[in-house]
Short mmCIF file of C-alpha atoms in Angstrom, two decimals:
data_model
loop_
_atom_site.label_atom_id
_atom_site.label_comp_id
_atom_site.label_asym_id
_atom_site.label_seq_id
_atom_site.Cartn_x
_atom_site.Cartn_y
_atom_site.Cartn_z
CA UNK A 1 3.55 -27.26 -9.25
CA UNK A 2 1.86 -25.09 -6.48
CA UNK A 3 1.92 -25.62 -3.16
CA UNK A 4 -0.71 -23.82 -2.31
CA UNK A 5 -4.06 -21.87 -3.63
CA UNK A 6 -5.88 -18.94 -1.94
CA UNK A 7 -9.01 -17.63 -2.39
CA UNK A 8 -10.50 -14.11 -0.79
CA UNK A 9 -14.24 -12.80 -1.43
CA UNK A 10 -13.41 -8.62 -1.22
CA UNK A 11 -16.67 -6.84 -0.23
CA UNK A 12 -17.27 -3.58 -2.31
CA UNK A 13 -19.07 -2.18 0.48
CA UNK A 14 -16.36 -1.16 3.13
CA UNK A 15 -13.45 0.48 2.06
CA UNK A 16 -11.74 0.08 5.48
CA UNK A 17 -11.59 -3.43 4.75
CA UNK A 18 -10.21 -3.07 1.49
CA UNK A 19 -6.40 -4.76 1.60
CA UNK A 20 -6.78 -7.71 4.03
CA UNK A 21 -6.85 -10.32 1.15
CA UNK A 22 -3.84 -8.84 0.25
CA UNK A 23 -2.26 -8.61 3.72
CA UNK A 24 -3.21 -11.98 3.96
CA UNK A 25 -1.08 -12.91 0.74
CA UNK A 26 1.72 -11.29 1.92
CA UNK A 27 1.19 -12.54 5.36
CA UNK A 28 1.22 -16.28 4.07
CA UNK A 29 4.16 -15.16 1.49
CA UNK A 30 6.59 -13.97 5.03
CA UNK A 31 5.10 -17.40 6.58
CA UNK A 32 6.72 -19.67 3.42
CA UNK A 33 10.01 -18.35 3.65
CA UNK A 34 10.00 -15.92 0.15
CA UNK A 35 12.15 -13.15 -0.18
CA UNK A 36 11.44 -10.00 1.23
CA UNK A 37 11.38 -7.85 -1.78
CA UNK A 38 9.25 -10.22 -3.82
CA UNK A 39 7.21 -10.15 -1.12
CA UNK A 40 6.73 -6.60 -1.52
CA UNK A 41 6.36 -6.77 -5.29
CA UNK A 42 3.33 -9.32 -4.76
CA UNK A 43 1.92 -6.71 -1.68
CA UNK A 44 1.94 -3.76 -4.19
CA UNK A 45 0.28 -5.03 -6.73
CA UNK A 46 -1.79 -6.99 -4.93
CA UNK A 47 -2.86 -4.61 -3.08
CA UNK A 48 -3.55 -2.09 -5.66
CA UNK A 49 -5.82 -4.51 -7.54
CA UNK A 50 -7.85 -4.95 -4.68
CA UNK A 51 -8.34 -1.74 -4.02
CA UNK A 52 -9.31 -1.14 -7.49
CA UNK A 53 -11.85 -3.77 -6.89
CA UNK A 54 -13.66 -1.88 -4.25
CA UNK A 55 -13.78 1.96 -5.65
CA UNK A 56 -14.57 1.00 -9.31
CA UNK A 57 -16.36 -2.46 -9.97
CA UNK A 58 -17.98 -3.01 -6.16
CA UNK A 59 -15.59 -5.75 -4.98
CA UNK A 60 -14.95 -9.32 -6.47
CA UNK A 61 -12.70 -12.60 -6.35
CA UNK A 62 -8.81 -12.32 -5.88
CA UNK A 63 -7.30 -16.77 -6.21
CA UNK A 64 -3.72 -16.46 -5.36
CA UNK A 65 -1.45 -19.44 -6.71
CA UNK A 66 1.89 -19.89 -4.81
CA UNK A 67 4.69 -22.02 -6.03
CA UNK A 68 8.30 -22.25 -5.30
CA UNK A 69 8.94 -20.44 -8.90
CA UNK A 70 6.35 -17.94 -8.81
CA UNK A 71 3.06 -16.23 -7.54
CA UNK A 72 0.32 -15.64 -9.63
CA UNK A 73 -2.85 -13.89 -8.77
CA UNK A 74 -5.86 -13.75 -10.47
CA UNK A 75 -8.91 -10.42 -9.70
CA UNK A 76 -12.32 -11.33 -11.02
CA UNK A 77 -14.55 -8.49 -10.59
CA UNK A 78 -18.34 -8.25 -12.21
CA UNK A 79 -18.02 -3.99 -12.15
CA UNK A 80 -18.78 -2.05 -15.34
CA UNK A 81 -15.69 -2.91 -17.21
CA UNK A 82 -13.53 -0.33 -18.55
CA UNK A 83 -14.44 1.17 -21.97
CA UNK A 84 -10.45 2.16 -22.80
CA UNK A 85 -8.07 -0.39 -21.05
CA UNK A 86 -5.31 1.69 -22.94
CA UNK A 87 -6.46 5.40 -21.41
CA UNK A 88 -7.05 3.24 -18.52
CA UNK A 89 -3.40 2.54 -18.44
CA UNK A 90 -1.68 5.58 -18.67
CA UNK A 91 -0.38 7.18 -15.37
CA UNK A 92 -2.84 9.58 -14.37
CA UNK A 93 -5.87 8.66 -15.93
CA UNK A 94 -8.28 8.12 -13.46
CA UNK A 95 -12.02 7.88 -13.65
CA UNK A 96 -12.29 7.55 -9.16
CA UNK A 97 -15.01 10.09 -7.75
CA UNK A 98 -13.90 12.82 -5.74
CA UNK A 99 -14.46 10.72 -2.36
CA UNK A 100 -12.15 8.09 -3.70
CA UNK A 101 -9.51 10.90 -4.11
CA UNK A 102 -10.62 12.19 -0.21
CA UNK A 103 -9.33 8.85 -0.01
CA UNK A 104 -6.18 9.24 -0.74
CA UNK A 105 -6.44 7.30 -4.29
CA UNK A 106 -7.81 7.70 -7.81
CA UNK A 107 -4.79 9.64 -8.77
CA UNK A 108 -4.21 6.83 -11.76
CA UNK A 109 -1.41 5.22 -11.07
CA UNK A 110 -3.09 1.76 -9.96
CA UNK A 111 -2.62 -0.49 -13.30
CA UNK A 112 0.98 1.27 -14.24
CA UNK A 113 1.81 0.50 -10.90
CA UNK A 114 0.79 -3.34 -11.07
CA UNK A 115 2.06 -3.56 -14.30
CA UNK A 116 5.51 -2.15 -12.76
CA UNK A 117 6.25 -4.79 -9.99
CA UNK A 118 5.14 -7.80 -11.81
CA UNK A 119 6.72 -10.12 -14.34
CA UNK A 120 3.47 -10.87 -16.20
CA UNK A 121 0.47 -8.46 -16.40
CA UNK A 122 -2.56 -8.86 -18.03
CA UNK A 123 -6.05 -7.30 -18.49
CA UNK A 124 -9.24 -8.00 -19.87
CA UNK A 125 -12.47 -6.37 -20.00
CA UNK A 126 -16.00 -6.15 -21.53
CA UNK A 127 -18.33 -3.28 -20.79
CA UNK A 128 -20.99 -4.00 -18.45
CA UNK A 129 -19.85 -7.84 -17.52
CA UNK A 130 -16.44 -6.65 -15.77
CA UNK A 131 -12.93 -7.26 -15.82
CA UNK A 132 -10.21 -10.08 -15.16
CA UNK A 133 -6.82 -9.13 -13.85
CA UNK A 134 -3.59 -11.67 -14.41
CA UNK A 135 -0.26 -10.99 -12.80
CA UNK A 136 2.50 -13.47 -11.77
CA UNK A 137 5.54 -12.61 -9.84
CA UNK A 138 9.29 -14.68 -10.86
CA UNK A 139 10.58 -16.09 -7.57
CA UNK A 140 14.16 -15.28 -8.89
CA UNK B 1 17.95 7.86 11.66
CA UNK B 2 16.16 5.93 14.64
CA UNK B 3 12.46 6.79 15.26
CA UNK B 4 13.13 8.10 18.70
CA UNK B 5 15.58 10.73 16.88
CA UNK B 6 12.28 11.53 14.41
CA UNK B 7 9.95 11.58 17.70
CA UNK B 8 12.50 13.91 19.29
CA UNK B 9 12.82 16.08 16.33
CA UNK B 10 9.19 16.44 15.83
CA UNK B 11 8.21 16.89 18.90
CA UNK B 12 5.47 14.14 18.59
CA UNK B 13 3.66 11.50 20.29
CA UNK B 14 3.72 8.11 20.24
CA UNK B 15 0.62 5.83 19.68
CA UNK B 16 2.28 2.53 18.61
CA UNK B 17 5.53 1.04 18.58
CA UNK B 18 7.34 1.71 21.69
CA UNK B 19 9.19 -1.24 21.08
CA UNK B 20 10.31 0.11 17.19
CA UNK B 21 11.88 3.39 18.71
CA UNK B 22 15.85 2.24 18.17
CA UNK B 23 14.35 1.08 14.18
CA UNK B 24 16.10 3.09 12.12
CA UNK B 25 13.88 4.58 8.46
CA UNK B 26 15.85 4.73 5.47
CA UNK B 27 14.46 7.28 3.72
CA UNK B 28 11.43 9.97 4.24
CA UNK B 29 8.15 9.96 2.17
CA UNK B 30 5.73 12.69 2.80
CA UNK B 31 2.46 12.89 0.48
CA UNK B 32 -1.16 12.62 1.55
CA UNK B 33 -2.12 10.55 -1.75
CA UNK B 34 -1.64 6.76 -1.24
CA UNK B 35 -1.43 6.05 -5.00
CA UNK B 36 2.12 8.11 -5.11
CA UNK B 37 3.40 6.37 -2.33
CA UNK B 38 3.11 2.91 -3.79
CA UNK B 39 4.07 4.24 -7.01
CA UNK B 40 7.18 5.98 -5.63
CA UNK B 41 7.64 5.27 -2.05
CA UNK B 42 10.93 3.13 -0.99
CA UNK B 43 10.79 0.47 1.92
CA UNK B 44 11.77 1.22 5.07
CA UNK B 45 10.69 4.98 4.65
CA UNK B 46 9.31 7.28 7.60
CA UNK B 47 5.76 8.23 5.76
CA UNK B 48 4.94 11.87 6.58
CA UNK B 49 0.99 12.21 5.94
CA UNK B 50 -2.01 14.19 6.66
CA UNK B 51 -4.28 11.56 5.63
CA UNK B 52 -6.37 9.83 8.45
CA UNK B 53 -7.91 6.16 7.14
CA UNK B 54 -6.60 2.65 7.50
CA UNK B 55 -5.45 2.34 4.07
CA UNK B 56 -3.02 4.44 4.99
CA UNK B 57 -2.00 1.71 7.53
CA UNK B 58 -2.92 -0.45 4.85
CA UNK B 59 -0.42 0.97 2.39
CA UNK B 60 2.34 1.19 5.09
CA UNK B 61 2.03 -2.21 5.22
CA UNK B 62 2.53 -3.62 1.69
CA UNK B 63 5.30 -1.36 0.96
CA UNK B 64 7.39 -2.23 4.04
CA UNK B 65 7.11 1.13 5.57
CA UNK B 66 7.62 1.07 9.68
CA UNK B 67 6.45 4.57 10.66
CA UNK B 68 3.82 6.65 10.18
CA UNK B 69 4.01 10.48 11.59
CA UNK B 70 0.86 12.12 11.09
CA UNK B 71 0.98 16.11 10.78
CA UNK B 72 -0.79 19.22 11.84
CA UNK B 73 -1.75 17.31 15.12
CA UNK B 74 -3.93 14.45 13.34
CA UNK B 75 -4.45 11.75 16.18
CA UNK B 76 -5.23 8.01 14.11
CA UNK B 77 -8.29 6.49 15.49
CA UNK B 78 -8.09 3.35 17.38
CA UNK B 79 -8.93 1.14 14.57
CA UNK B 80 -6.07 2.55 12.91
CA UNK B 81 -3.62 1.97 16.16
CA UNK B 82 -4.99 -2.05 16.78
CA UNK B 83 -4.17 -2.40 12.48
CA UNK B 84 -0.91 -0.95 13.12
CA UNK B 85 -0.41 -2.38 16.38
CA UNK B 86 -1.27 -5.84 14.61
CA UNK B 87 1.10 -5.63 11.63
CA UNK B 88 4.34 -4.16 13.71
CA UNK B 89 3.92 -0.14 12.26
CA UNK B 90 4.89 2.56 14.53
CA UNK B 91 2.55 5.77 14.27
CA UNK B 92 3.53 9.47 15.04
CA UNK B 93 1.57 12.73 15.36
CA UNK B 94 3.21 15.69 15.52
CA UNK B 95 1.78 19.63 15.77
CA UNK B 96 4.13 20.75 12.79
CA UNK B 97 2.61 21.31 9.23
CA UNK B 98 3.73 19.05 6.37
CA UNK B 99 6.47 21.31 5.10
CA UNK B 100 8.33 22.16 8.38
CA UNK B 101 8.24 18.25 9.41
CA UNK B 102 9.82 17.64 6.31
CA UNK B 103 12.01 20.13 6.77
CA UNK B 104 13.00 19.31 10.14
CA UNK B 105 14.04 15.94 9.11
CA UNK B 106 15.86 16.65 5.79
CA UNK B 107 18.31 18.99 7.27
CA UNK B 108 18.80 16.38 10.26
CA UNK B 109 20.38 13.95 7.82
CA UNK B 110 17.64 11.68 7.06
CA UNK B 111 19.56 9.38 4.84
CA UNK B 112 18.86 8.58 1.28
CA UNK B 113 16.25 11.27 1.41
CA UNK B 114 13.06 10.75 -0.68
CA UNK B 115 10.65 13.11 0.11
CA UNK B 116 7.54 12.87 -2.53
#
């Protein structure tokens, strides 16, 4: 049953703004009493969707659904899609522009990474509509 | 190791965090590419960077890292300092380069030392 459901509209147009939905998350997460290190599971990946969101498909919709079992959170973005979600998963693939990397990202580790801290990952994509992003984190 | 041992050692200012100086940081991260430290950062890490945006704040943040020290003299902007400020981050700048900071700090005993 969740107790609660969060929504968060993340601009594509600022990347200094990119991560609040997800400090918001963990923000609420700290507020409900969860334990630290899932906490930081759900920030990671969170937070590495999101950013995702803004250098590759110009921002989208991150719904987070928080239960006393687990945290699931859901990234709807209407970007290009991504042609090869298996190159796009191997750890060092990266298709980010050479300001993204200025950045300090782009070096391909985003979806490994997600995939890493969560209990359930998945992705799914269509060329020129976008992508949809599934994770959910076990409150153990 | 406390943070006012790292601000001693390095020689560096203080922008944030006066309050965080008796924290002590686990384990030392240095790397100027925020993708490697969430893939291989550990919590309560000093973060050694030459990278000057808020995600950097940003990625201090979500993986439960304290401290920032900036390198070869990099002052954060005050956007950066009212983010940290907000979210409880102390942030560092110190004159030394990335590899003597690192060095510095290694061979003072920085425990469970995971420099990236």
């Amino acid at each position: 049953m969740a107790l609660l459901t969060q929504k968060y509209e993340v601009s594509g147009d600022d990347f200094s703004r990119a991560g609040e939905a997800s400090s918001a998350i963990k923000q609420t997460l700290k507020g409900l009493g969860f334990d630290p290190e899932l906490i930081r599971r759900v920030a990671i990946a969170t937070y590495e969707a999101e950013i995702n969101m803004v250098i590759h498909a110009n921002g989208g919709t991150i719904t987070a659904t928080i239960s006393p079992e687990s945290i699931s959170v859901e990234f709807v973005d209407k970007g290009p899609g991504i042609p090869n979600i298996d190159l796009a998963m191997q750890e060092g693939w990266s298709t980010a522009t050479e300001n993204v990397r200025e950045m300090g990202f782009g070096a391909g580790m985003g979806l490994p990474n997600i995939k890493k801290y969560t209990d359930y990952f998945d992705i799914k994509s269509e060329v020129g509509v976008g992508t949809k992003v599934t994770i959910r984190i076990e409150a153990k | 190791m406390k943070i006012s041992e790292i601000a001693s050692l390095l020689n560096a200012k203080v922008w944030c965090g006066e309050d965080m100086l008796d924290r002590e940081v686990r384990a030392g991260c240095a790397c100027d590419m925020m993708s490697d430290v969430l893939a291989y950062g550990k919590d309560q890490a000093v973060l050694l960077t030459g990278l000057l945006n808020p995600q950097v704040v940003r990625t201090a943040e979500m993986m439960d890292i304290f401290c920032i020290v900036f390198v070869r003299g990099k002052q954060p902007t005050e956007s950066m300092i009212d983010l940290a400020k907000e979210r409880s981050l102390a942030l560092l700048s110190t004159d030394h380069p990335m590899f003597s900071a690192c060095g510095i700090l290694f061979s003072s005993g920085t425990p469970d030392g995971n420099f990236i």
